[in-house]
XYZ file of C-alpha atoms in Angstrom:
235
model
C 10.632 -10.027 -4.914
C 13.500 -11.895 -6.564
C 14.599 -13.371 -3.240
C 11.207 -14.505 -1.965
C 8.945 -14.755 -5.045
C 5.968 -13.577 -3.005
C 2.263 -14.011 -3.301
C 1.304 -10.512 -4.459
C -1.905 -8.660 -3.628
C -2.952 -5.203 -4.827
C -6.247 -3.488 -4.168
C -6.432 -1.326 -7.297
C -5.099 -1.393 -10.841
C -3.052 1.744 -10.241
C -4.745 4.198 -12.580
C -4.838 6.996 -9.999
C -7.228 9.884 -10.409
C -6.914 10.134 -14.175
C -4.016 7.928 -15.263
C -3.684 4.599 -17.053
C -4.002 1.228 -15.337
C -0.656 -0.443 -14.781
C -1.760 -3.934 -13.800
C -0.379 -5.411 -17.039
C 3.051 -3.944 -16.262
C 2.847 -5.484 -12.801
C 1.881 -8.857 -14.253
C 4.957 -8.809 -16.484
C 7.155 -8.069 -13.484
C 5.589 -10.840 -11.386
C 6.126 -13.345 -14.162
C 9.746 -12.302 -14.635
C 10.670 -12.704 -10.954
C 8.635 -15.866 -10.438
C 6.039 -14.305 -8.118
C 2.319 -15.053 -8.238
C -0.748 -12.788 -8.082
C -3.021 -13.282 -5.098
C -6.785 -13.540 -5.137
C -7.131 -9.759 -4.715
C -5.292 -8.352 -7.713
C -6.356 -5.025 -9.188
C -9.885 -5.540 -7.892
C -10.907 -1.889 -8.292
C -9.915 1.174 -10.229
C -8.524 3.918 -8.013
C -11.617 6.011 -8.664
C -13.818 3.125 -7.531
C -11.790 2.755 -4.341
C -12.076 6.497 -3.660
C -15.829 6.265 -4.187
C -16.114 3.414 -1.695
C -14.415 5.566 0.927
C -16.553 8.609 0.150
C -19.725 6.501 0.331
C -18.751 4.951 3.674
C -18.693 1.405 2.323
C -16.876 -0.191 5.247
C -18.722 -3.423 4.409
C -16.713 -3.788 1.191
C -13.422 -3.421 3.036
C -14.533 -5.871 5.730
C -15.253 -8.436 3.017
C -11.775 -7.793 1.590
C -10.299 -8.323 5.054
C -11.847 -11.771 5.388
C -10.823 -12.694 1.856
C -7.233 -11.575 2.420
C -6.922 -13.336 5.776
C -8.352 -16.553 4.349
C -5.936 -16.556 1.433
C -2.884 -15.716 3.552
C -3.725 -18.444 6.040
C -4.530 -20.970 3.333
C -1.216 -20.303 1.586
C 0.713 -20.792 4.881
C 2.203 -17.325 4.591
C 4.563 -16.501 7.476
C 5.618 -12.951 6.573
C 3.775 -10.016 5.000
C 5.189 -6.740 3.640
C 3.171 -3.879 2.221
C 2.490 -0.155 2.015
C 3.245 2.056 4.983
C 0.583 4.454 6.205
C 2.004 7.802 5.108
C -0.975 10.079 4.591
C -0.090 10.601 0.950
C -2.850 8.464 -0.562
C -5.921 7.195 1.329
C -6.036 3.923 -0.609
C -2.429 3.107 0.319
C -3.307 3.809 3.941
C -6.345 1.534 3.801
C -4.135 -1.182 2.296
C -1.904 -0.942 5.369
C -4.939 -1.229 7.624
C -6.162 -4.276 5.685
C -2.778 -5.957 6.132
C -2.660 -5.278 9.871
C -6.248 -6.432 10.300
C -5.633 -9.641 8.341
C -2.553 -10.406 10.431
C -4.566 -9.703 13.587
C -7.475 -11.858 12.439
C -5.178 -14.809 11.700
C -3.589 -14.452 15.135
C -6.969 -14.220 16.891
C -8.746 -17.044 15.089
C -5.915 -19.394 14.181
C -3.268 -18.630 16.763
C -0.666 -17.939 14.088
C 1.608 -14.913 14.295
C 2.770 -13.500 10.965
C 5.710 -11.135 10.730
C 4.313 -7.860 9.452
C 6.462 -5.241 7.711
C 5.864 -1.980 5.887
C 7.841 -0.113 3.264
C 7.756 3.586 2.465
C 6.389 4.688 -0.894
C 6.708 8.451 -0.499
C 8.568 9.523 2.639
C 11.751 7.531 2.126
C 13.496 5.477 4.802
C 17.215 5.555 5.479
C 19.240 3.089 7.445
C 19.310 5.521 10.373
C 15.548 5.866 10.725
C 14.366 2.377 9.846
C 13.902 1.674 13.565
C 14.179 -1.396 15.726
C 13.264 -4.695 14.131
C 13.703 -3.446 10.569
C 14.998 -5.595 7.755
C 17.529 -4.065 5.383
C 18.458 -5.666 2.062
C 21.447 -4.082 0.360
C 21.475 -4.519 -3.398
C 24.657 -5.232 -5.302
C 25.196 -3.226 -8.541
C 23.587 -5.835 -10.869
C 20.522 -6.081 -8.604
C 20.197 -2.292 -8.490
C 20.391 -2.168 -12.280
C 17.600 -4.755 -12.529
C 15.500 -2.793 -10.080
C 15.838 0.472 -12.001
C 15.236 -1.304 -15.301
C 12.071 -2.868 -13.898
C 10.823 0.563 -12.778
C 11.509 2.034 -16.192
C 9.505 -0.768 -17.808
C 6.350 0.748 -16.299
C 5.370 3.169 -19.093
C 2.525 4.494 -16.932
C 5.047 5.690 -14.315
C 7.902 6.805 -16.537
C 7.770 10.457 -15.484
C 7.640 9.559 -11.771
C 10.551 7.157 -12.097
C 12.777 9.587 -13.968
C 11.911 12.402 -11.573
C 12.819 10.231 -8.576
C 16.124 9.206 -10.128
C 16.946 12.811 -11.010
C 16.055 14.003 -7.519
C 17.760 11.313 -5.407
C 20.166 9.483 -7.714
C 20.288 5.745 -8.371
C 22.335 5.043 -5.239
C 19.413 6.107 -3.046
C 17.544 2.988 -4.183
C 20.349 0.525 -3.438
C 18.847 -0.589 -0.114
C 15.426 -2.006 0.679
C 14.094 -1.121 4.129
C 11.207 -3.024 5.679
C 10.179 -1.989 9.177
C 7.474 -3.233 11.575
C 4.052 -1.709 10.929
C 3.557 1.786 12.354
C -0.200 1.946 11.693
C -1.228 2.745 15.268
C 1.365 5.504 15.564
C 0.212 7.089 12.304
C -3.441 6.890 13.316
C -2.576 8.835 16.471
C -0.718 11.440 14.414
C -3.556 11.889 11.920
C -6.028 12.338 14.768
C -4.178 15.599 15.473
C -2.715 16.609 12.097
C -4.740 15.790 8.940
C -2.910 13.695 6.338
C -1.502 15.311 3.223
C -4.139 13.861 0.919
C -6.701 16.237 2.430
C -4.690 19.283 1.357
C -4.080 17.738 -2.058
C -7.786 16.997 -2.424
C -8.680 20.559 -1.524
C -6.353 21.809 -4.238
C -7.934 19.527 -6.805
C -11.439 20.604 -5.807
C -10.331 24.226 -6.164
C -9.041 23.428 -9.653
C -12.340 21.789 -10.553
C -10.763 18.346 -11.055
C -12.413 16.688 -8.033
C -15.871 17.265 -6.630
C -15.187 16.013 -3.088
C -12.318 15.747 -0.632
C -11.581 12.464 1.112
C -11.233 13.287 4.811
C -9.418 11.149 7.347
C -11.928 11.508 10.189
C -15.027 11.406 8.029
C -14.149 8.788 5.421
C -11.009 6.824 6.283
C -11.067 6.451 10.070
C -14.478 4.696 10.105
C -13.053 2.045 7.761
C -9.909 1.620 9.865
C -12.000 1.337 13.031
C -14.316 -1.254 11.488
C -11.352 -3.358 10.352
C -9.726 -3.185 13.781
C -12.960 -4.105 15.564
C -13.206 -7.342 13.579
C -9.515 -8.210 13.798
C -9.186 -7.478 17.532
C -12.633 -7.772 19.115
C -12.948 -6.308 22.587
C -9.802 -4.167 22.316
C-alpha cells in the first residue's frame, strides 16, 4: 500500500458475526499511506452480506460487479490485488469472485487485460508455495515495524493480531506474496470438499449463535456462477 497507494475497495465494514466495524481504522490507514477509498467501501455489514447470500440475492452481487468494473476501468487501473478464495469466510470468497469477474468483464467489453493477484488471509503463503507468476515484496526492518504497528492500530482486531504474532513471530510477516488468482482451482476443490465455513457455521448453529449455515453449493456457488456468466458469456 505504501509503494502503490492503491484505490481501495471493501465489500463490508468488517464487523464479522458479532464484532465492531473497523472501517474507521481502515480509513486512518488509507490516509496515512496516501491511498484512496473506492466507490464500494464498507457498503454492507457482514451480517447483511451473509443475509444476501442466504436469500440468494445474486442480483445485488451482479450490480456490484458492474459498479466495480466501471470504476476500475474509469480509473485506468492496470493491476488488481485482493482476497484469495480460501473457504474460511464466504464473503471473502465472493470478493475474490467479484474481482475475477470485474477483470473478465473489462477484458470482454473493453479489450483491456488487468493483472490480477490474490493474497492469503488465513492459509499463509511462503516463498516456496507462491507459485509461478507470483510477486514477492520483501520488507526491510523499518517497513516490517510499520506494518506491525499498523495492524496493532486496529483495536477491533487486537486479539487476532497478537495471537498471530505469538503463533508465527514477526519475521513471518516480513514478505508480501501476491500470486495469480486461483479461483477456478478452488471452485473445483469445493465442489468435492465443502469449505471450512460450513463446518464453522454448523458449530455456531449448534451453539445457538447462528440460525442458518451458509452452504457453498446452495448459497455461494449460484452467486459465483452468475458473476462468471456475465463476465465470460458463452463460456
